[in-house]
Coordinates of C-alpha atoms and ligand atoms in Angstrom, one line a residue:
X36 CA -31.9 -36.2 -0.1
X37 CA -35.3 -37.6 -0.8
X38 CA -38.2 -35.6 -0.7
X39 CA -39.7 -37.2 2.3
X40 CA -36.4 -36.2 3.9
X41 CA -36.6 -32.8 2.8
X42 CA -40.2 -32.9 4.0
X43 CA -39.2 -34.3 7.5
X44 CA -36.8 -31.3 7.9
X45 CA -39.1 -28.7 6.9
X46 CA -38.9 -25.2 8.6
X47 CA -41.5 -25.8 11.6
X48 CA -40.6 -29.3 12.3
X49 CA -37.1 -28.9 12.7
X50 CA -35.5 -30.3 16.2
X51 CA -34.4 -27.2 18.5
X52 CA -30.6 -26.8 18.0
X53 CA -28.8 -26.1 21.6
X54 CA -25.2 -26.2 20.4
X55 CA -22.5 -24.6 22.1
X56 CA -20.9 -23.7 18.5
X57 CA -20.8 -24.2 15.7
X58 CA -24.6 -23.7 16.9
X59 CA -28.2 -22.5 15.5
X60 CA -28.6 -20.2 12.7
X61 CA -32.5 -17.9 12.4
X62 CA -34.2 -20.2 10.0
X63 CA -35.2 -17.4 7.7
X64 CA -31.7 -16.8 7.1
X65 CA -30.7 -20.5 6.0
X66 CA -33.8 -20.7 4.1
X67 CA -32.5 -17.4 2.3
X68 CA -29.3 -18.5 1.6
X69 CA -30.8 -22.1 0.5
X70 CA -32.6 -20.2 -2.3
X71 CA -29.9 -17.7 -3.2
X72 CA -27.5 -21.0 -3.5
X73 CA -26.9 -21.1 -7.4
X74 CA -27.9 -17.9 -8.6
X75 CA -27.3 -14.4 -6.0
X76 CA -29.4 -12.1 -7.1
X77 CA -29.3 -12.3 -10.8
X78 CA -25.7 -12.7 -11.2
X79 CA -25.8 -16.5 -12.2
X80 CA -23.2 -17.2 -9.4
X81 CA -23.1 -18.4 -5.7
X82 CA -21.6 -15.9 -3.4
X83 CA -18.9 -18.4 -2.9
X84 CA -18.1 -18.6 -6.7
X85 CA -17.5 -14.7 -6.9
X86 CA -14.3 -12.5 -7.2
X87 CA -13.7 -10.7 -3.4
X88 CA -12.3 -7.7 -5.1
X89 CA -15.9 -7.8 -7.5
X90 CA -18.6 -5.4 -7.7
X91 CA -20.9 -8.3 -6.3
X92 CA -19.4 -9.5 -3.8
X93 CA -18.0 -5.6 -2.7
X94 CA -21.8 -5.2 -1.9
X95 CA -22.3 -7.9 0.1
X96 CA -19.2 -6.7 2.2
X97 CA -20.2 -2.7 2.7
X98 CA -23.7 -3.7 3.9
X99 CA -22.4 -6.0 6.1
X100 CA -20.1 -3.7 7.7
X101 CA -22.6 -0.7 7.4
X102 CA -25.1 -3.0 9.2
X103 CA -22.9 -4.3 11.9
X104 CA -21.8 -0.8 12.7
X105 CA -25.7 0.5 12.9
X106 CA -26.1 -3.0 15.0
X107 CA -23.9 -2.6 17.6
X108 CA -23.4 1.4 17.1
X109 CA -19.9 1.1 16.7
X110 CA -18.2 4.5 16.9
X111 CA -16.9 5.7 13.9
X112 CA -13.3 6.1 15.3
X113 CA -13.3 2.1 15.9
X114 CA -12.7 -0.2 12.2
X115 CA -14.2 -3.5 11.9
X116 CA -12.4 -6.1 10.2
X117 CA -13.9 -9.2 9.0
X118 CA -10.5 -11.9 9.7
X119 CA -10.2 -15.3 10.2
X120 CA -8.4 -17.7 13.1
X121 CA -11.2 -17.9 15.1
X122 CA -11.6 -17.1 18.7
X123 CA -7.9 -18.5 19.5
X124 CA -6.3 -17.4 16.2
X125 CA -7.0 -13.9 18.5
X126 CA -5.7 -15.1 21.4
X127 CA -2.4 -14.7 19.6
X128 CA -3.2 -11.9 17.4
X129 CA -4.4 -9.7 19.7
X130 CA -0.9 -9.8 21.9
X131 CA 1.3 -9.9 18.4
X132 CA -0.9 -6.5 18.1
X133 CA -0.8 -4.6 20.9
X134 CA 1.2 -5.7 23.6
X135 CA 4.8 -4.6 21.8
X136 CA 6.1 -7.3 23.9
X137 CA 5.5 -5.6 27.2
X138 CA 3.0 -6.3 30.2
X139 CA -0.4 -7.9 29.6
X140 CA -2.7 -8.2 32.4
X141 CA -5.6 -11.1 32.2
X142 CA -8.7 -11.0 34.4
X143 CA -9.7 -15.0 34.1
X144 CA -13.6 -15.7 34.7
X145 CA -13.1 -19.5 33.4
X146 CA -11.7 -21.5 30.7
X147 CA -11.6 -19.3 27.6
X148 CA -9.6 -16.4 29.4
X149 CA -7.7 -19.0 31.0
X150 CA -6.7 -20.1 27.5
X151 CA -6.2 -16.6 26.2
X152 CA -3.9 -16.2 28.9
X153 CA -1.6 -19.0 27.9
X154 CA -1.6 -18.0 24.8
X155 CA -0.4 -14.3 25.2
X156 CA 2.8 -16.2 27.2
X157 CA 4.4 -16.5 24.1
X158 CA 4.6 -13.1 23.1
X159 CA 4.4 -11.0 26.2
X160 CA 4.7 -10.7 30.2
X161 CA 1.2 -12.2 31.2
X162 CA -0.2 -11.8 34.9
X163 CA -3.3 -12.8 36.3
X164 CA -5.3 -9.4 37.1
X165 CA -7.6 -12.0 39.3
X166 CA -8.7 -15.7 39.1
X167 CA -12.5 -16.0 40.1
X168 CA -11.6 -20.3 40.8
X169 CA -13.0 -20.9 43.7
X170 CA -11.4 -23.9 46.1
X171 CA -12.7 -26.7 43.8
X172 CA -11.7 -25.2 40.9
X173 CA -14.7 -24.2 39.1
X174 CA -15.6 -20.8 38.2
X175 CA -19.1 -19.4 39.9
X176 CA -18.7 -16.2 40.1
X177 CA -17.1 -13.0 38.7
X178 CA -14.6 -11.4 41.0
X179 CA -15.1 -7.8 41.7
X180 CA -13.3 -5.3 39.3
X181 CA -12.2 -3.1 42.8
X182 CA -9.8 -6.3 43.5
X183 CA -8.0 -6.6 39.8
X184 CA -4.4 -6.2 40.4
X185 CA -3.6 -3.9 37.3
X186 CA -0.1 -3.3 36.4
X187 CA 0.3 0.6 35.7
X188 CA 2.4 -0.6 32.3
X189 CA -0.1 -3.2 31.1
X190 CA -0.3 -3.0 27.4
X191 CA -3.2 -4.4 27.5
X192 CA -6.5 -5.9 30.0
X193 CA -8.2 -8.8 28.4
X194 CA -11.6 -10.6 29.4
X195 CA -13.9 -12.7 28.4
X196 CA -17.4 -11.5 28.8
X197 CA -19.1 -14.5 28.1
X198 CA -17.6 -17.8 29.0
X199 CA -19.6 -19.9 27.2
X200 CA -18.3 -23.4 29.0
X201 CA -18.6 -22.3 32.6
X202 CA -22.1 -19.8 31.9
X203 CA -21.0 -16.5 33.2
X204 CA -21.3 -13.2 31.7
X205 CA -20.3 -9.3 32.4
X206 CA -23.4 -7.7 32.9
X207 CA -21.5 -4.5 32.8
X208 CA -18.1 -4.0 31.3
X209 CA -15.5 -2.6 33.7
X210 CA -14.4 1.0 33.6
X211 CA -11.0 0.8 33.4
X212 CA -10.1 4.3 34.2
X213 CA -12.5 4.6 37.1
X214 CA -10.2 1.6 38.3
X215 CA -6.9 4.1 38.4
X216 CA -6.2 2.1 34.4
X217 CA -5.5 3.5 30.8
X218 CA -4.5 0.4 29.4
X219 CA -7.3 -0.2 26.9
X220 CA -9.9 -3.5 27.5
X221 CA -9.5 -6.3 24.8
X222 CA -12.9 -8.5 25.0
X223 CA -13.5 -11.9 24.1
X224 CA -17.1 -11.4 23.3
X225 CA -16.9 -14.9 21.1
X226 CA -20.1 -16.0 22.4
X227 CA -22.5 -13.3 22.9
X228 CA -22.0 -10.7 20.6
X229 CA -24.9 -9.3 19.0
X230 CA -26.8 -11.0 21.6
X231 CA -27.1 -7.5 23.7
X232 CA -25.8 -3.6 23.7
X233 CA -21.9 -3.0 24.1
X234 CA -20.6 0.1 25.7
X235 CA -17.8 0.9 23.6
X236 CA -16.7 3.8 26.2
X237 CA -14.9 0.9 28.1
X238 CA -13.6 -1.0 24.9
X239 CA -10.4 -0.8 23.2
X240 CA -10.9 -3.7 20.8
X241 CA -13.2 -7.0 21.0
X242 CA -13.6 -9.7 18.9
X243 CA -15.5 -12.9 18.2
X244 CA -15.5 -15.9 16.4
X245 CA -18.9 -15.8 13.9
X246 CA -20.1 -19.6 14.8
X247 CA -21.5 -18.9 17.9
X248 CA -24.0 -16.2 17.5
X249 CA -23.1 -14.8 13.5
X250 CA -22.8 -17.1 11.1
X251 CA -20.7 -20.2 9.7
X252 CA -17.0 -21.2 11.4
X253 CA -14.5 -19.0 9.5
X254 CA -15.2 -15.7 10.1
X255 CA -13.8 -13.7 13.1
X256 CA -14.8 -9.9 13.7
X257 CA -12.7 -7.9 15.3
X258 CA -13.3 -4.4 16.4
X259 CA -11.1 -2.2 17.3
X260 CA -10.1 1.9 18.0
X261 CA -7.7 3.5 15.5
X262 CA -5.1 4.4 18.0
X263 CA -4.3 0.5 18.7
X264 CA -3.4 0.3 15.1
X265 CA -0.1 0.0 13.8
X266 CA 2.2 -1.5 16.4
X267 CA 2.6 -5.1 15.6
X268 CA 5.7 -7.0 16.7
X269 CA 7.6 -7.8 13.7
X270 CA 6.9 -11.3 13.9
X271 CA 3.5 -10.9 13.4
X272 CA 1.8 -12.4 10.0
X273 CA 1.2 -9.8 7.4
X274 CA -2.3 -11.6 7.0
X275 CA -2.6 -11.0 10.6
X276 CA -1.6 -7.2 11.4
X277 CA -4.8 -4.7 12.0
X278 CA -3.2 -1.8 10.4
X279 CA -2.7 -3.8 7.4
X280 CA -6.0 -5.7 7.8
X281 CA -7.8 -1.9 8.1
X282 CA -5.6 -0.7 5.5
X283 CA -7.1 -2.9 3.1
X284 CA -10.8 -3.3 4.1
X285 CA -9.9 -7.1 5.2
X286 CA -9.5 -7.5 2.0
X287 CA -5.4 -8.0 2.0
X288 CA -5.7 -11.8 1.5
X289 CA -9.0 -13.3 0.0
X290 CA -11.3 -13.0 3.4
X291 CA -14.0 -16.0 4.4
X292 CA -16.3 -14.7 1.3
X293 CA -19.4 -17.0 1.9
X294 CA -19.4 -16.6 6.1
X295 CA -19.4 -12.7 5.4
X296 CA -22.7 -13.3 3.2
X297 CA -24.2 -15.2 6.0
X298 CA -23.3 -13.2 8.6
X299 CA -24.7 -10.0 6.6
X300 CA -28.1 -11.8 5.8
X301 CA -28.2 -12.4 9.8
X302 CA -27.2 -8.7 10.9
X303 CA -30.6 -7.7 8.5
X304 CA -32.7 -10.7 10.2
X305 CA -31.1 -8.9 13.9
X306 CA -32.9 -5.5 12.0
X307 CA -35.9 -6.5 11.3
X308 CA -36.3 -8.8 14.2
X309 CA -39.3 -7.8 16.4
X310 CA -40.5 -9.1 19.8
X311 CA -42.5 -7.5 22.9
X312 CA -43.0 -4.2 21.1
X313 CA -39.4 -3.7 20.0
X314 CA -37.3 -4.3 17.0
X315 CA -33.8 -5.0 16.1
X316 CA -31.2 -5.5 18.7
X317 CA -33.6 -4.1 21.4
X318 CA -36.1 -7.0 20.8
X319 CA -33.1 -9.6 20.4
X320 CA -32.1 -9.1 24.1
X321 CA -35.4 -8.6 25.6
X322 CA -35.9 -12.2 23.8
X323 CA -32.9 -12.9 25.2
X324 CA -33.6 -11.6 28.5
X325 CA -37.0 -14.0 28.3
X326 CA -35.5 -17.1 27.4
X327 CA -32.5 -17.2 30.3
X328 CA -35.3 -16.0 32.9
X329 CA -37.8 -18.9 32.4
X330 CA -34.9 -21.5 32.3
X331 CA -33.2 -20.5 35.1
X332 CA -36.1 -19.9 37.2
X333 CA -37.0 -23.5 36.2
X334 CA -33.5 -24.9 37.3
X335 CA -33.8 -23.0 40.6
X336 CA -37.4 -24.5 41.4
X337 CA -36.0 -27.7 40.9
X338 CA -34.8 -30.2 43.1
X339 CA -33.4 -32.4 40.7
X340 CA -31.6 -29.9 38.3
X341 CA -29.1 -27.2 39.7
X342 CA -27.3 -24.3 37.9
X343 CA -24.4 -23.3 40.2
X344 CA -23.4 -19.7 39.4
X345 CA -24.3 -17.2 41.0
X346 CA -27.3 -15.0 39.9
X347 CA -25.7 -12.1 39.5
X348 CA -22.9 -13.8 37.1
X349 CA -25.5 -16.2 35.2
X350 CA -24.8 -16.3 31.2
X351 CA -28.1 -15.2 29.1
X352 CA -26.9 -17.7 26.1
X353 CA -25.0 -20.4 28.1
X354 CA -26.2 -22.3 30.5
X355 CA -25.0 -25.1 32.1
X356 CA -26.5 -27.4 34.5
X357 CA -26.4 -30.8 36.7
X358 CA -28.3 -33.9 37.4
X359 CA -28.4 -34.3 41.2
X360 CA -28.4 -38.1 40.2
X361 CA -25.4 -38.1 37.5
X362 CA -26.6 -41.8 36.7
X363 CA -30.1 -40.5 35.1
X364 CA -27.4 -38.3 32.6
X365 CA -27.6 -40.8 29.7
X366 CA -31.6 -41.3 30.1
X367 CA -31.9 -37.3 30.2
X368 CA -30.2 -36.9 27.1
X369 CA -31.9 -39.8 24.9
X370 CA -35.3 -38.5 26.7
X371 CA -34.2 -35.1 25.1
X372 CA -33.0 -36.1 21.5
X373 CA -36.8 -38.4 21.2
X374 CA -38.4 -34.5 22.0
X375 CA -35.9 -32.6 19.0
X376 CA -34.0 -31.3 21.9
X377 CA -30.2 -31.2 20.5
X378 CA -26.9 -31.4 21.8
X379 CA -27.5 -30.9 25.3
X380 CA -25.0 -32.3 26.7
X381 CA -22.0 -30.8 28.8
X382 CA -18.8 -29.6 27.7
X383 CA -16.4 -32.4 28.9
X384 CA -14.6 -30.1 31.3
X385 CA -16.9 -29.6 32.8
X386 CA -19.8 -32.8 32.8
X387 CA -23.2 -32.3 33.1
X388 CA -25.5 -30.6 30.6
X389 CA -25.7 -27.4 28.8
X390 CA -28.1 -25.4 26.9
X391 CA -26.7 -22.6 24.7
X392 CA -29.7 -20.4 23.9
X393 CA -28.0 -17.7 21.5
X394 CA -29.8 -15.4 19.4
X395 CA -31.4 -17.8 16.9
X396 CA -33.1 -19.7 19.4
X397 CA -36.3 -18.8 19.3
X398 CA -38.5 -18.9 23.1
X399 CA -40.7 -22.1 22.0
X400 CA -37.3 -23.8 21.8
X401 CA -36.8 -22.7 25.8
X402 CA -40.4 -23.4 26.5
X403 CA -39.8 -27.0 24.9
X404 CA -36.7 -27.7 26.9
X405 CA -38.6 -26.3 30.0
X406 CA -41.6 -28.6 29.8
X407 CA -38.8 -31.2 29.4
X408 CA -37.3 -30.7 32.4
X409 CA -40.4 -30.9 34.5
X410 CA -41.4 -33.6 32.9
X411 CA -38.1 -36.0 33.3
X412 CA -38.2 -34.8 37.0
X413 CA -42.1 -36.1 37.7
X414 CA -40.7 -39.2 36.3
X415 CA -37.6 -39.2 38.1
X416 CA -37.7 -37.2 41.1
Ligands
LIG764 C1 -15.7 -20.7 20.9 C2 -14.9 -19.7 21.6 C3 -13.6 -19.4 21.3 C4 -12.8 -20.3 20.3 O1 -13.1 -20.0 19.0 P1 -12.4 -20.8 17.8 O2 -13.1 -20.2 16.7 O3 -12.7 -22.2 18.0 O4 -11.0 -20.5 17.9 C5 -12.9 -18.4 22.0 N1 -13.5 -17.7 23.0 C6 -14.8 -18.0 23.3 C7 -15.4 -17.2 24.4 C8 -15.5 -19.0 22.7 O5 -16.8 -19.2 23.0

């Protein structure tokens, strides 16, 4: 890289970043690890050079756990296990886990639970708890907990509580037992963990890929309460098993050593974040909170943009939204990339555009986007 380039791509003149995933990562953090690249901390090696099982990198891996737990105030009768497969690595996983071959029951909200249901096929009896599609197949809205059709010997209940390609998201997580259930919830939280509080009360296990709202592709986190330990079907990898996972400290096969070191370095830029009076996770979703409420109250004054879900069910960190003229998409996103305005566009499902606005985003990036949009529709309109 030349040192114009370098220069170019400085930290306050870099574009704003609205990836889906593998998405946006807080500045600070890639600037740290920039610096930290050839020598961590003294040791004259890059975190990705050093042993897992060393004293080096067995620091990097009890603060991160220690932070995540303080983070999210994980209960201390739930283990965390840093694992990889991803997002749909769990989608198999998780049944191989805890189904024991029996009844799983999948509440489906849009694409991702739609997949996760497919996916459990292989291993167990799937059934629809409720399908929030509505007649032209797109998902707006999140249907009502009261009308899940539960089994009373599902294994297993799993959601997705933020689907990042259609833009809804569980404001609240269901209570199972108040629903007449003691199946424990299994929550694809993928795409908006650390982005808010979680109620862990109405969780049996969650998980999430890191590249959303974490850190680099390779890591997944899973969460999850002792008692679902330790009854894997037999054909489940060893690599793969959560009682041998936890037994080990993720540490049975060599774990995704250098996506753990980012992820920790962005669970301590979560703690000391500040914003409106708050810090830490508190001022990451009133941020949060800020950014979603200026863009959707932008898209709803418009009459040339339109976000179609229903305000009750709106995703905080994804949000799609349409051109009422589809042939001015091309000229909206060239009009964007000229402003540093990045990956914009929609996920192919589903057409139109989409801003993911996860944690690392910061508000100018929203305000930018904003003053876009108003000005493409004086221009267009
Ligand atoms: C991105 C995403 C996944 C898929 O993750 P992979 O790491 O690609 O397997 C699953 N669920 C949700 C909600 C996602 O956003």
């Amino acid at each position: 890289m030349t040192a114009s380039m370098t220069a170019s791509l400085s930290a306050s003149h870099r574009p704003f970043n609205f990836s889906a995933g593998p998405s946006a990562v807080p500045e600070e953090v890639l600037t740290q690890v920039a610096a930290e690249m050839l020598d961590w901390q003294g040791s004259g090696m890059s975190v990705m050079e050093m042993s897992h099982r060393g004293k080096e990198f067995g620091s990097i891996h009890e603060a991160a756990l220690r932070n995540l737990r303080e983070l999210l105030q994980i209960p201390p009768n739930f283990r965390i296990l840093f694992m990889q497969g991803g997002g749909l690595g769990e989608n198999a996983i998780v049944p191989m886990n805890l189904s024991r071959g029996g009844a799983v029951d999948v509440v489906v909200t849009g694409a991702w639970s739609r997949k996760s249901a497919g996916e459990a096929r292989r291993y167990a009896d799937v059934k629809i708890a409720a399908d929030g599609a509505n007649a032209a197949g797109r998902h707006e809205s999140i249907p009502p907990a009261a009308s899940w059709q539960i089994r009373p010997d599902a294994s297993y209940v799993h959601l997705c509580s933020n689907e990042t390609i259609d833009g809804l998201e569980f404001q609240h997580l269901p209570d199972l037992k108040a629903l007449g259930s003691d199946a424990p919830l299994v929550v694809d939280c993928s795409s908006h963990i650390l982005s808010r509080t979680v109620d862990w009360s109405k969780v049996g296990l969650a998980f999430a890929g890191a590249q959303k709202n974490v850190g680099p592709a390779g890591l997944t986190l899973v969460v999850v309460r002792e008692d679902l330990l330790g009854h894997a079907l037999p054909i489940c990898p060893s690599a793969f098993n959560y009682q041998t996972v936890a037994d080990n400290n993720s540490m049975f096969n060599t774990p995704p050593t250098f996506a753990i070191y980012v992820a920790g370095l962005v669970f301590e830029w979560i703690q000391r974040f500040q914003y409106a009076g708050k810090t830490g996770l508190a001022a990451l979703e009133q941020r949060n909170i800020d950014k979603a409420t200026l863009l959707y109250q932008t898209l709803d004054a418009s009459s040339l943009f339109e976000n179609r879900v229903a305000p009750e069910a709106r995703s905080r960190m994804n949000i799609p939204f349409f051109l009422r003229d589809e042939r001015l998409n091309d000229d909206f996103l060239a009009g964007a990339r000229a402003r540093g305005l990045l990956q914009l566009k929609g996920h192919k499902s589903v057409g139109g555009m989409r801003a993911s606005i996860y944690n690392a985003m910061p508000l100018e990036g929203v305000q930018a986007l904003v003053s876009y949009l108003k000005d493409f529709e004086t221009q267009h309109g």
